[in-house]
Amino acid sequence: MSQLNEYLVFFRKLRNILAHQNNLDTAQIINLAEGFGIEISEEVANLVLTDWRVTRFIYESVSYGQDEFFKFIRELIVSINPRNVLLIPHPSTIQLLTVLNDLHVDSSIVNSALFNEEGIKLLNRITDGNLRYSIVEKDDLRLQSFDLVLDLGPFGMKGGIEVEELLQIAPIEKSGKIIHFAAPSFFLANKNSGKNTAAREGFNLSAIFEFPPGSFDRTNIVSSLVVIDKSPQQKVFAARAFGEQEGAKRVISNWVSGITSQNPEFGVMVEVQEFHGLRSIIARKELESLATNRGYKPLDFDEVILSYKVTRSENFERCKHLPNSVYVPKMYGKSATTQDKLSERLKSYIQLELNSDVADARFFCLMMNDVFGKQMFECVATGNTMRAISRSGLKQLPIYLPDIERQQDIIKAYETIRNVESELEIIKSKCWLSESKVEEVGQMISKFAPINTVDYLLSELPFPLASILQLYKSFTADSDKDRYETLLHFFEAT
């Protein structure tokens, strides 16, 4: 069956050529195939050029998913070790069928609008292969049972089976599993999302394997393989879907063994309702580490946030200002302590009223505009390119804070820094004024120059101590021993 894979690689190359060049002849197609080490007859080459069904098969059967996708699928199927598999058809069913035949697994395909039987017959005819499969009518599914159901239909492709219908009719054994290809909407909080539909039908999520953006030809959306079954699950295993074999085997082994890795990409256990994507899980891990380094302590949302309001308006909406409040854009941007400091281009933002016993709005605002706040945002934000915090996600915002006294010390330090920055900006502007004197600018900036500690102490200390330092200063830079002994004398005298 390995030759089938060679033909699929050839078809992928041919698809790209046909998309940009439509004047090929049969001889050119035969020569192209020879370049891949395979032979096709003149009759088949002519079919490629003249039969739209063949062209459609060549285009669709290899246009969905990169090789990494099918490598990971193969490792996942091997770990489940099914005896028989049901495929919900879509354009790349042929590639999945090839994987299953290589693994010598009995395969059945649901007859539907997306089932391209002509294409599969063509591939058998071209390769003299022996693709083993049977066709099952959807109405007859309840009469059969399978160890594994593969539902890997692409985004926006109609003609297959919807998630709810699939879960209602899925003919799996008691210990069987469903592998479903899920878009980000599968994990939304609304009642009709995939995860909530699965829960209503008595199913649980066993694992989520997330592919990075760009893994599929048709879309740049982050997508996942979700393993669904009926075994009791307190939490779900979430990990990166690695294309290379070593990474894929490690991740799948961690799932099977129930191992949680220090690196979230290799698998962690999370609450289903708290899953917003692997990006958020990694952000939580990094935020926890950052908080530990800063000495911040975790606090419950309700302990810090007294009330919140999410604005919804096409125009800039103002809400009643509350004491000790901070205003955070729903899509990451600069937070503020007053609405006047927000950009009027904002269509929506969140007002957070803080508990003054544990949080100062001025500090919270500074923190949200720092890398720490960016990580907090990433922990609960949803979306691929236009990431934003939803009302339901807001309640899951992880909050770490120092004690209130330290917050106020940091506020004072920042105010000093702002004042210094303002003074430096004034000095910089004076440098370019024709009437400014160099001496005047020099005097203004001198107070920001670093202080020579020895010279400063010579002018401030009493004579006996100052004289020791004067001796220290008189030695040359290479007189290490003399300078060292003089400093010892100085510190003993103090």
GROMACS .gro file of C-alpha atoms in nm:
model
  494
    1MET     CA    1   0.000   0.000   0.000
    2SER     CA    2   0.300   0.232   0.029
    3GLN     CA    3   0.274   0.306  -0.344
    4LEU     CA    4  -0.063   0.472  -0.278
    5ASN     CA    5   0.116   0.739  -0.078
    6GLU     CA    6   0.348   0.804  -0.372
    7TYR     CA    7   0.044   0.859  -0.594
    8LEU     CA    8  -0.108   1.099  -0.342
    9VAL     CA    9   0.214   1.303  -0.340
   10PHE     CA   10   0.204   1.307  -0.721
   11PHE     CA   11  -0.160   1.420  -0.719
   12ARG     CA   12  -0.075   1.702  -0.479
   13LYS     CA   13   0.195   1.829  -0.716
   14LEU     CA   14  -0.036   1.785  -1.015
   15ARG     CA   15  -0.311   1.978  -0.840
   16ASN     CA   16  -0.080   2.277  -0.794
   17ILE     CA   17   0.024   2.266  -1.158
   18LEU     CA   18  -0.333   2.238  -1.289
   19ALA     CA   19  -0.433   2.538  -1.075
   20HIS     CA   20  -0.191   2.761  -1.270
   21GLN     CA   21  -0.158   2.587  -1.605
   22ASN     CA   22  -0.444   2.434  -1.802
   23ASN     CA   23  -0.269   2.353  -2.131
   24LEU     CA   24  -0.091   2.032  -2.029
   25ASP     CA   25  -0.103   1.733  -2.261
   26THR     CA   26  -0.099   1.363  -2.177
   27ALA     CA   27   0.273   1.324  -2.247
   28GLN     CA   28   0.359   1.598  -1.997
   29ILE     CA   29   0.146   1.432  -1.727
   30ILE     CA   30   0.310   1.094  -1.791
   31ASN     CA   31   0.657   1.253  -1.772
   32LEU     CA   32   0.563   1.432  -1.451
   33ALA     CA   33   0.452   1.102  -1.294
   34GLU     CA   34   0.781   0.938  -1.398
   35GLY     CA   35   0.961   1.210  -1.205
   36PHE     CA   36   0.791   1.073  -0.894
   37GLY     CA   37   0.893   0.718  -0.980
   38ILE     CA   38   0.543   0.603  -1.078
   39GLU     CA   39   0.381   0.502  -1.406
   40ILE     CA   40   0.043   0.597  -1.542
   41SER     CA   41  -0.106   0.499  -1.874
   42GLU     CA   42  -0.195   0.737  -2.156
   43GLU     CA   43  -0.561   0.651  -2.092
   44VAL     CA   44  -0.542   0.766  -1.730
   45ALA     CA   45  -0.347   1.079  -1.825
   46ASN     CA   46  -0.618   1.162  -2.078
   47LEU     CA   47  -0.887   1.111  -1.808
   48VAL     CA   48  -0.710   1.366  -1.588
   49LEU     CA   49  -0.737   1.623  -1.867
   50THR     CA   50  -1.090   1.550  -1.989
   51ASP     CA   51  -1.302   1.411  -1.702
   52TRP     CA   52  -1.411   1.677  -1.449
   53ARG     CA   53  -1.482   1.408  -1.189
   54VAL     CA   54  -1.119   1.295  -1.202
   55THR     CA   55  -0.990   1.653  -1.183
   56ARG     CA   56  -1.217   1.721  -0.886
   57PHE     CA   57  -1.092   1.409  -0.712
   58ILE     CA   58  -0.728   1.501  -0.770
   59TYR     CA   59  -0.787   1.853  -0.641
   60GLU     CA   60  -1.004   1.776  -0.340
   61SER     CA   61  -0.850   1.451  -0.219
   62VAL     CA   62  -0.511   1.610  -0.159
   63SER     CA   63  -0.594   1.976  -0.096
   64TYR     CA   64  -0.703   1.932   0.264
   65GLY     CA   65  -0.441   1.893   0.533
   66GLN     CA   66  -0.064   1.876   0.528
   67ASP     CA   67   0.133   1.555   0.569
   68GLU     CA   68   0.183   1.636   0.941
   69PHE     CA   69  -0.193   1.608   0.996
   70PHE     CA   70  -0.209   1.253   0.864
   71LYS     CA   71   0.110   1.149   1.044
   72PHE     CA   72  -0.045   1.253   1.373
   73ILE     CA   73  -0.376   1.083   1.286
   74ARG     CA   74  -0.187   0.762   1.215
   75GLU     CA   75  -0.013   0.768   1.555
   76LEU     CA   76  -0.344   0.843   1.727
   77ILE     CA   77  -0.520   0.551   1.555
   78VAL     CA   78  -0.231   0.318   1.645
   79SER     CA   79  -0.267   0.415   2.013
   80ILE     CA   80  -0.642   0.338   2.008
   81ASN     CA   81  -0.583   0.010   1.819
   82PRO     CA   82  -0.934  -0.027   1.672
   83ARG     CA   83  -1.056  -0.342   1.499
   84ASN     CA   84  -1.302  -0.157   1.278
   85VAL     CA   85  -1.346   0.209   1.189
   86LEU     CA   86  -1.631   0.415   1.047
   87LEU     CA   87  -1.536   0.717   0.834
   88ILE     CA   88  -1.764   1.017   0.795
   89PRO     CA   89  -1.668   1.113   0.438
   90HIS     CA   90  -1.508   1.436   0.321
   91PRO     CA   91  -1.266   1.519   0.037
   92SER     CA   92  -0.958   1.368   0.204
   93THR     CA   93  -1.126   1.040   0.299
   94ILE     CA   94  -0.896   0.871   0.049
   95GLN     CA   95  -0.590   0.965   0.255
   96LEU     CA   96  -0.747   0.836   0.577
   97LEU     CA   97  -0.852   0.519   0.399
   98THR     CA   98  -0.492   0.471   0.287
   99VAL     CA   99  -0.373   0.505   0.649
  100LEU     CA  100  -0.630   0.254   0.774
  101ASN     CA  101  -0.547   0.005   0.500
  102ASP     CA  102  -0.177   0.034   0.584
  103LEU     CA  103  -0.269  -0.052   0.944
  104HIS     CA  104  -0.490  -0.343   0.826
  105VAL     CA  105  -0.800  -0.201   0.996
  106ASP     CA  106  -1.147  -0.284   0.861
  107SER     CA  107  -1.295   0.039   0.725
  108SER     CA  108  -1.648   0.148   0.643
  109ILE     CA  109  -1.762   0.475   0.485
  110VAL     CA  110  -2.098   0.645   0.537
  111ASN     CA  111  -2.266   0.707   0.205
  112SER     CA  112  -2.329   1.083   0.174
  113ALA     CA  113  -2.298   1.378  -0.064
  114LEU     CA  114  -1.927   1.407   0.014
  115PHE     CA  115  -1.847   1.045  -0.067
  116ASN     CA  116  -1.645   1.038  -0.391
  117GLU     CA  117  -1.670   0.675  -0.491
  118GLU     CA  118  -1.558   0.756  -0.846
  119GLY     CA  119  -1.234   0.899  -0.710
  120ILE     CA  120  -1.159   0.593  -0.498
  121LYS     CA  121  -1.233   0.363  -0.791
  122LEU     CA  122  -0.999   0.574  -1.003
  123LEU     CA  123  -0.713   0.541  -0.755
  124ASN     CA  124  -0.762   0.164  -0.743
  125ARG     CA  125  -0.761   0.157  -1.122
  126ILE     CA  126  -0.446   0.370  -1.153
  127THR     CA  127  -0.240   0.183  -0.896
  128ASP     CA  128  -0.380  -0.167  -0.929
  129GLY     CA  129  -0.424  -0.127  -0.554
  130ASN     CA  130  -0.666  -0.300  -0.328
  131LEU     CA  131  -0.828  -0.037  -0.109
  132ARG     CA  132  -1.044  -0.231   0.134
  133TYR     CA  133  -1.365  -0.063   0.246
  134SER     CA  134  -1.740  -0.110   0.266
  135ILE     CA  135  -2.025   0.139   0.219
  136VAL     CA  136  -2.281   0.193   0.499
  137GLU     CA  137  -2.608   0.379   0.457
  138LYS     CA  138  -2.675   0.635   0.728
  139ASP     CA  139  -3.011   0.476   0.810
  140ASP     CA  140  -2.837   0.144   0.881
  141LEU     CA  141  -2.580   0.281   1.128
  142ARG     CA  142  -2.784   0.182   1.433
  143LEU     CA  143  -2.757  -0.181   1.325
  144GLN     CA  144  -2.377  -0.182   1.350
  145SER     CA  145  -2.106  -0.091   1.598
  146PHE     CA  146  -1.748   0.032   1.562
  147ASP     CA  147  -1.443   0.080   1.782
  148LEU     CA  148  -1.368   0.418   1.629
  149VAL     CA  149  -1.555   0.684   1.431
  150LEU     CA  150  -1.347   0.935   1.232
  151ASP     CA  151  -1.528   1.264   1.165
  152LEU     CA  152  -1.261   1.489   1.014
  153GLY     CA  153  -1.467   1.706   0.780
  154PRO     CA  154  -1.309   2.043   0.686
  155PHE     CA  155  -1.436   2.391   0.769
  156GLY     CA  156  -1.726   2.517   0.563
  157MET     CA  157  -1.780   2.188   0.381
  158LYS     CA  158  -2.146   2.091   0.355
  159GLY     CA  159  -2.284   1.747   0.289
  160GLY     CA  160  -2.147   1.557   0.586
  161ILE     CA  161  -2.306   1.489   0.925
  162GLU     CA  162  -2.350   1.761   1.186
  163VAL     CA  163  -2.196   1.708   1.532
  164GLU     CA  164  -2.530   1.670   1.711
  165GLU     CA  165  -2.658   1.416   1.460
  166LEU     CA  166  -2.329   1.227   1.468
  167LEU     CA  167  -2.341   1.196   1.848
  168GLN     CA  168  -2.703   1.079   1.835
  169ILE     CA  169  -2.639   0.804   1.582
  170ALA     CA  170  -2.271   0.725   1.645
  171PRO     CA  171  -2.261   0.344   1.651
  172ILE     CA  172  -1.962   0.305   1.881
  173GLU     CA  173  -1.887   0.024   2.124
  174LYS     CA  174  -1.913   0.099   2.497
  175SER     CA  175  -1.538   0.163   2.508
  176GLY     CA  176  -1.529   0.312   2.158
  177LYS     CA  177  -1.417   0.661   2.063
  178ILE     CA  178  -1.498   0.939   1.818
  179ILE     CA  179  -1.223   1.158   1.673
  180HIS     CA  180  -1.380   1.485   1.564
  181PHE     CA  181  -1.215   1.772   1.377
  182ALA     CA  182  -1.311   2.085   1.574
  183ALA     CA  183  -1.301   2.455   1.497
  184PRO     CA  184  -1.257   2.706   1.787
  185SER     CA  185  -1.638   2.747   1.803
  186PHE     CA  186  -1.657   2.389   1.934
  187PHE     CA  187  -1.530   2.514   2.272
  188LEU     CA  188  -1.756   2.818   2.313
  189ALA     CA  189  -1.972   2.856   2.624
  190ASN     CA  190  -2.307   2.877   2.441
  191LYS     CA  191  -2.546   2.583   2.476
  192ASN     CA  192  -2.522   2.478   2.110
  193SER     CA  193  -2.142   2.456   2.099
  194GLY     CA  194  -1.985   2.119   2.027
  195LYS     CA  195  -1.861   2.055   2.380
  196ASN     CA  196  -2.201   2.130   2.535
  197THR     CA  197  -2.382   1.926   2.270
  198ALA     CA  198  -2.154   1.632   2.352
  199ALA     CA  199  -2.233   1.667   2.724
  200ARG     CA  200  -2.610   1.669   2.656
  201GLU     CA  201  -2.579   1.349   2.454
  202GLY     CA  202  -2.392   1.172   2.735
  203PHE     CA  203  -2.041   1.201   2.590
  204ASN     CA  204  -1.722   1.335   2.748
  205LEU     CA  205  -1.413   1.494   2.601
  206SER     CA  206  -1.113   1.270   2.661
  207ALA     CA  207  -0.845   1.466   2.474
  208ILE     CA  208  -0.787   1.781   2.269
  209PHE     CA  209  -0.493   1.786   2.028
  210GLU     CA  210  -0.445   2.134   1.885
  211PHE     CA  211  -0.285   2.211   1.548
  212PRO     CA  212  -0.112   2.548   1.505
  213PRO     CA  213  -0.239   2.805   1.250
  214GLY     CA  214  -0.143   2.726   0.891
  215SER     CA  215  -0.167   2.349   0.930
  216PHE     CA  216  -0.438   2.330   0.662
  217ASP     CA  217  -0.456   2.460   0.307
  218ARG     CA  218  -0.809   2.594   0.330
  219THR     CA  219  -0.778   2.803   0.647
  220ASN     CA  220  -0.540   2.967   0.892
  221ILE     CA  221  -0.773   2.905   1.187
  222VAL     CA  222  -0.645   2.713   1.489
  223SER     CA  223  -0.812   2.372   1.482
  224SER     CA  224  -0.810   2.062   1.699
  225LEU     CA  225  -0.869   1.690   1.701
  226VAL     CA  226  -1.110   1.611   1.984
  227VAL     CA  227  -1.134   1.257   2.119
  228ILE     CA  228  -1.487   1.191   2.248
  229ASP     CA  229  -1.605   0.888   2.441
  230LYS     CA  230  -1.842   0.780   2.720
  231SER     CA  231  -1.585   0.714   2.991
  232PRO     CA  232  -1.621   0.932   3.304
  233GLN     CA  233  -1.387   1.231   3.280
  234GLN     CA  234  -1.319   1.491   3.548
  235LYS     CA  235  -1.080   1.682   3.323
  236VAL     CA  236  -0.967   1.675   2.961
  237PHE     CA  237  -0.613   1.615   2.834
  238ALA     CA  238  -0.494   1.904   2.612
  239ALA     CA  239  -0.173   1.911   2.408
  240ARG     CA  240  -0.009   2.021   2.084
  241ALA     CA  241  -0.059   1.796   1.780
  242PHE     CA  242   0.299   1.742   1.664
  243GLY     CA  243   0.364   1.650   1.301
  244GLU     CA  244   0.704   1.493   1.362
  245GLN     CA  245   0.686   1.135   1.487
  246GLU     CA  246   0.883   1.168   1.811
  247GLY     CA  247   0.671   1.459   1.936
  248ALA     CA  248   0.347   1.289   1.830
  249LYS     CA  249   0.435   0.966   2.008
  250ARG     CA  250   0.534   1.148   2.327
  251VAL     CA  251   0.211   1.348   2.339
  252ILE     CA  252  -0.011   1.048   2.268
  253SER     CA  253   0.180   0.837   2.521
  254ASN     CA  254   0.123   1.107   2.785
  255TRP     CA  255  -0.250   1.102   2.706
  256VAL     CA  256  -0.277   0.722   2.726
  257SER     CA  257  -0.076   0.716   3.053
  258GLY     CA  258  -0.250   1.020   3.204
  259ILE     CA  259   0.081   1.206   3.241
  260THR     CA  260   0.085   1.584   3.288
  261SER     CA  261   0.396   1.752   3.147
  262GLN     CA  262   0.575   2.060   3.279
  263ASN     CA  263   0.557   2.185   2.920
  264PRO     CA  264   0.186   2.236   2.833
  265GLU     CA  265   0.254   2.153   2.468
  266PHE     CA  266   0.320   1.793   2.569
  267GLY     CA  267  -0.002   1.765   2.764
  268VAL     CA  268  -0.184   1.896   3.071
  269MET     CA  269  -0.516   1.817   3.236
  270VAL     CA  270  -0.766   2.106   3.230
  271GLU     CA  271  -1.132   2.168   3.308
  272VAL     CA  272  -1.337   2.146   2.988
  273GLN     CA  273  -1.522   2.469   3.063
  274GLU     CA  274  -1.192   2.652   3.117
  275PHE     CA  275  -1.031   2.546   2.789
  276HIS     CA  276  -0.978   2.844   2.557
  277GLY     CA  277  -0.701   2.692   2.349
  278LEU     CA  278  -0.346   2.578   2.415
  279ARG     CA  279  -0.226   2.937   2.378
  280SER     CA  280  -0.421   3.028   2.693
  281ILE     CA  281  -0.288   2.728   2.886
  282ILE     CA  282   0.071   2.824   2.802
  283ALA     CA  283  -0.004   3.185   2.903
  284ARG     CA  284  -0.134   3.065   3.243
  285LYS     CA  285   0.184   2.867   3.301
  286GLU     CA  286   0.403   3.165   3.211
  287LEU     CA  287   0.190   3.400   3.421
  288GLU     CA  288   0.222   3.175   3.726
  289SER     CA  289   0.602   3.172   3.686
  290LEU     CA  290   0.612   3.550   3.640
  291ALA     CA  291   0.396   3.603   3.950
  292THR     CA  292   0.625   3.379   4.157
  293ASN     CA  293   0.930   3.576   4.045
  294ARG     CA  294   0.762   3.904   4.141
  295GLY     CA  295   0.632   3.776   4.471
  296TYR     CA  296   0.264   3.823   4.378
  297LYS     CA  297  -0.001   3.606   4.541
  298PRO     CA  298  -0.304   3.452   4.365
  299LEU     CA  299  -0.644   3.596   4.456
  300ASP     CA  300  -0.996   3.487   4.366
  301PHE     CA  301  -1.180   3.696   4.109
  302ASP     CA  302  -1.463   3.778   4.351
  303GLU     CA  303  -1.212   3.875   4.620
  304VAL     CA  304  -1.067   4.148   4.397
  305ILE     CA  305  -1.353   4.249   4.165
  306LEU     CA  306  -1.657   4.396   4.339
  307SER     CA  307  -1.850   4.450   4.014
  308TYR     CA  308  -1.791   4.464   3.640
  309LYS     CA  309  -1.965   4.594   3.333
  310VAL     CA  310  -1.900   4.507   2.968
  311THR     CA  311  -2.002   4.783   2.728
  312ARG     CA  312  -2.162   4.696   2.396
  313SER     CA  313  -2.204   4.974   2.147
  314GLU     CA  314  -2.100   5.074   1.797
  315ASN     CA  315  -2.018   5.414   1.943
  316PHE     CA  316  -1.802   5.492   2.245
  317GLU     CA  317  -2.028   5.416   2.542
  318ARG     CA  318  -1.972   5.579   2.879
  319CYS     CA  319  -2.078   5.413   3.200
  320LYS     CA  320  -2.112   5.562   3.546
  321HIS     CA  321  -1.770   5.600   3.702
  322LEU     CA  322  -1.719   5.407   4.026
  323PRO     CA  323  -1.445   5.471   4.283
  324ASN     CA  324  -1.129   5.261   4.246
  325SER     CA  325  -1.224   5.142   3.896
  326VAL     CA  326  -1.006   5.046   3.602
  327TYR     CA  327  -1.112   5.030   3.235
  328VAL     CA  328  -0.978   4.742   3.024
  329PRO     CA  329  -1.036   4.710   2.644
  330LYS     CA  330  -1.201   4.380   2.545
  331MET     CA  331  -0.940   4.348   2.271
  332TYR     CA  332  -0.597   4.399   2.426
  333GLY     CA  333  -0.501   4.765   2.444
  334LYS     CA  334  -0.404   5.034   2.688
  335SER     CA  335  -0.603   5.025   3.013
  336ALA     CA  336  -0.692   5.343   3.204
  337THR     CA  337  -0.825   5.459   3.541
  338THR     CA  338  -1.074   5.700   3.378
  339GLN     CA  339  -1.285   5.672   3.065
  340ASP     CA  340  -1.142   6.004   2.941
  341LYS     CA  341  -0.807   5.834   2.888
  342LEU     CA  342  -0.953   5.557   2.671
  343SER     CA  343  -0.939   5.579   2.294
  344GLU     CA  344  -1.277   5.681   2.151
  345ARG     CA  345  -1.219   5.430   1.870
  346LEU     CA  346  -1.293   5.157   2.123
  347LYS     CA  347  -1.625   4.986   2.055
  348SER     CA  348  -1.626   4.794   2.381
  349TYR     CA  349  -1.438   4.779   2.706
  350ILE     CA  350  -1.475   4.639   3.058
  351GLN     CA  351  -1.520   4.844   3.374
  352LEU     CA  352  -1.377   4.669   3.680
  353GLU     CA  353  -1.464   4.802   4.026
  354LEU     CA  354  -1.187   4.687   4.260
  355ASN     CA  355  -1.189   4.604   4.627
  356SER     CA  356  -0.973   4.881   4.780
  357ASP     CA  357  -0.864   4.651   5.066
  358VAL     CA  358  -0.661   4.435   4.825
  359ALA     CA  359  -0.621   4.633   4.501
  360ASP     CA  360  -0.544   4.992   4.402
  361ALA     CA  361  -0.689   5.084   4.062
  362ARG     CA  362  -0.376   5.282   3.977
  363PHE     CA  363  -0.155   4.977   4.034
  364PHE     CA  364  -0.397   4.742   3.856
  365CYS     CA  365  -0.391   4.975   3.555
  366LEU     CA  366  -0.009   4.984   3.553
  367MET     CA  367  -0.003   4.605   3.575
  368MET     CA  368  -0.249   4.557   3.287
  369ASN     CA  369  -0.033   4.781   3.065
  370ASP     CA  370   0.275   4.574   3.152
  371VAL     CA  371   0.383   4.235   3.012
  372PHE     CA  372   0.213   4.083   3.319
  373GLY     CA  373  -0.125   4.222   3.210
  374LYS     CA  374  -0.070   4.097   2.856
  375GLN     CA  375  -0.024   3.746   2.993
  376MET     CA  376  -0.341   3.782   3.206
  377PHE     CA  377  -0.531   3.880   2.890
  378GLU     CA  378  -0.395   3.582   2.694
  379CYS     CA  379  -0.514   3.344   2.967
  380VAL     CA  380  -0.883   3.410   2.893
  381ALA     CA  381  -0.888   3.568   2.544
  382THR     CA  382  -1.055   3.378   2.260
  383GLY     CA  383  -1.020   3.412   1.886
  384ASN     CA  384  -0.742   3.349   1.637
  385THR     CA  385  -0.636   3.689   1.505
  386MET     CA  386  -0.883   3.929   1.674
  387ARG     CA  387  -0.848   3.797   2.028
  388ALA     CA  388  -1.085   3.938   2.290
  389ILE     CA  389  -1.219   3.872   2.640
  390SER     CA  390  -1.578   3.749   2.653
  391ARG     CA  391  -1.816   3.805   2.944
  392SER     CA  392  -1.792   3.436   3.042
  393GLY     CA  393  -1.413   3.435   3.003
  394LEU     CA  394  -1.374   3.741   3.226
  395LYS     CA  395  -1.482   3.542   3.537
  396GLN     CA  396  -1.190   3.305   3.474
  397LEU     CA  397  -0.932   3.586   3.470
  398PRO     CA  398  -0.637   3.477   3.690
  399ILE     CA  399  -0.537   3.758   3.928
  400TYR     CA  400  -0.207   3.788   4.113
  401LEU     CA  401  -0.125   4.091   4.332
  402PRO     CA  402   0.131   4.207   4.589
  403ASP     CA  403   0.001   4.344   4.921
  404ILE     CA  404  -0.162   4.687   4.913
  405GLU     CA  405   0.140   4.860   5.074
  406ARG     CA  406   0.374   4.735   4.803
  407GLN     CA  407   0.124   4.837   4.536
  408GLN     CA  408   0.132   5.194   4.668
  409ASP     CA  409   0.514   5.193   4.682
  410ILE     CA  410   0.521   5.089   4.316
  411ILE     CA  411   0.270   5.362   4.228
  412LYS     CA  412   0.493   5.624   4.393
  413ALA     CA  413   0.798   5.490   4.209
  414TYR     CA  414   0.615   5.509   3.876
  415GLU     CA  415   0.502   5.865   3.951
  416THR     CA  416   0.865   5.962   4.016
  417ILE     CA  417   0.971   5.796   3.692
  418ARG     CA  418   0.700   5.983   3.500
  419ASN     CA  419   0.816   6.315   3.650
  420VAL     CA  420   1.177   6.242   3.555
  421GLU     CA  421   1.070   6.143   3.203
  422SER     CA  422   0.877   6.471   3.170
  423GLU     CA  423   1.180   6.674   3.284
  424LEU     CA  424   1.407   6.491   3.041
  425GLU     CA  425   1.163   6.559   2.756
  426ILE     CA  426   1.177   6.933   2.840
  427ILE     CA  427   1.558   6.923   2.843
  428LYS     CA  428   1.565   6.736   2.511
  429SER     CA  429   1.342   6.998   2.352
  430LYS     CA  430   1.567   7.280   2.481
  431CYS     CA  431   1.868   7.127   2.305
  432TRP     CA  432   1.718   7.232   1.971
  433LEU     CA  433   1.624   7.587   2.067
  434SER     CA  434   1.861   7.848   1.922
  435GLU     CA  435   1.847   8.070   2.231
  436SER     CA  436   1.938   7.787   2.469
  437LYS     CA  437   2.289   7.789   2.609
  438VAL     CA  438   2.490   7.470   2.629
  439GLU     CA  439   2.592   7.553   2.988
  440GLU     CA  440   2.228   7.594   3.091
  441VAL     CA  441   2.128   7.259   2.940
  442GLY     CA  442   2.433   7.098   3.104
  443GLN     CA  443   2.331   7.228   3.444
  444MET     CA  444   1.976   7.101   3.396
  445ILE     CA  445   2.090   6.751   3.307
  446SER     CA  446   2.369   6.731   3.566
  447LYS     CA  447   2.131   6.618   3.837
  448PHE     CA  448   2.050   6.307   3.630
  449ALA     CA  449   2.418   6.216   3.590
  450PRO     CA  450   2.544   5.920   3.797
  451ILE     CA  451   2.713   6.016   4.122
  452ASN     CA  452   3.079   5.919   4.182
  453THR     CA  453   3.039   5.745   4.518
  454VAL     CA  454   3.392   5.816   4.647
  455ASP     CA  455   3.376   6.188   4.562
  456TYR     CA  456   3.032   6.211   4.722
  457LEU     CA  457   3.152   6.047   5.045
  458LEU     CA  458   3.463   6.271   5.058
  459SER     CA  459   3.238   6.574   5.077
  460GLU     CA  460   2.990   6.423   5.322
  461LEU     CA  461   3.200   6.222   5.573
  462PRO     CA  462   3.397   6.364   5.871
  463PHE     CA  463   3.769   6.426   5.818
  464PRO     CA  464   3.914   6.103   5.973
  465LEU     CA  465   3.706   5.881   5.744
  466ALA     CA  466   3.740   6.114   5.445
  467SER     CA  467   4.118   6.106   5.478
  468ILE     CA  468   4.120   5.727   5.444
  469LEU     CA  469   3.916   5.752   5.126
  470GLN     CA  470   4.148   6.024   4.998
  471LEU     CA  471   4.438   5.782   5.044
  472TYR     CA  472   4.241   5.511   4.860
  473LYS     CA  473   4.178   5.752   4.572
  474SER     CA  474   4.551   5.841   4.549
  475PHE     CA  475   4.654   5.487   4.453
  476THR     CA  476   4.678   5.401   4.083
  477ALA     CA  477   4.428   5.159   3.927
  478ASP     CA  478   4.681   4.875   3.922
  479SER     CA  479   4.760   4.901   4.296
  480ASP     CA  480   4.506   4.638   4.387
  481LYS     CA  481   4.662   4.528   4.715
  482ASP     CA  482   4.704   4.885   4.850
  483ARG     CA  483   4.349   4.981   4.749
  484TYR     CA  484   4.206   4.662   4.905
  485GLU     CA  485   4.388   4.711   5.240
  486THR     CA  486   4.287   5.080   5.251
  487LEU     CA  487   3.920   4.991   5.200
  488LEU     CA  488   3.943   4.732   5.481
  489HIS     CA  489   4.081   5.004   5.705
  490PHE     CA  490   3.794   5.232   5.601
  491PHE     CA  491   3.524   4.977   5.678
  492GLU     CA  492   3.682   4.885   6.010
  493ALA     CA  493   3.680   5.255   6.106
  494THR     CA  494   3.310   5.287   6.021
   0.00000   0.00000   0.00000
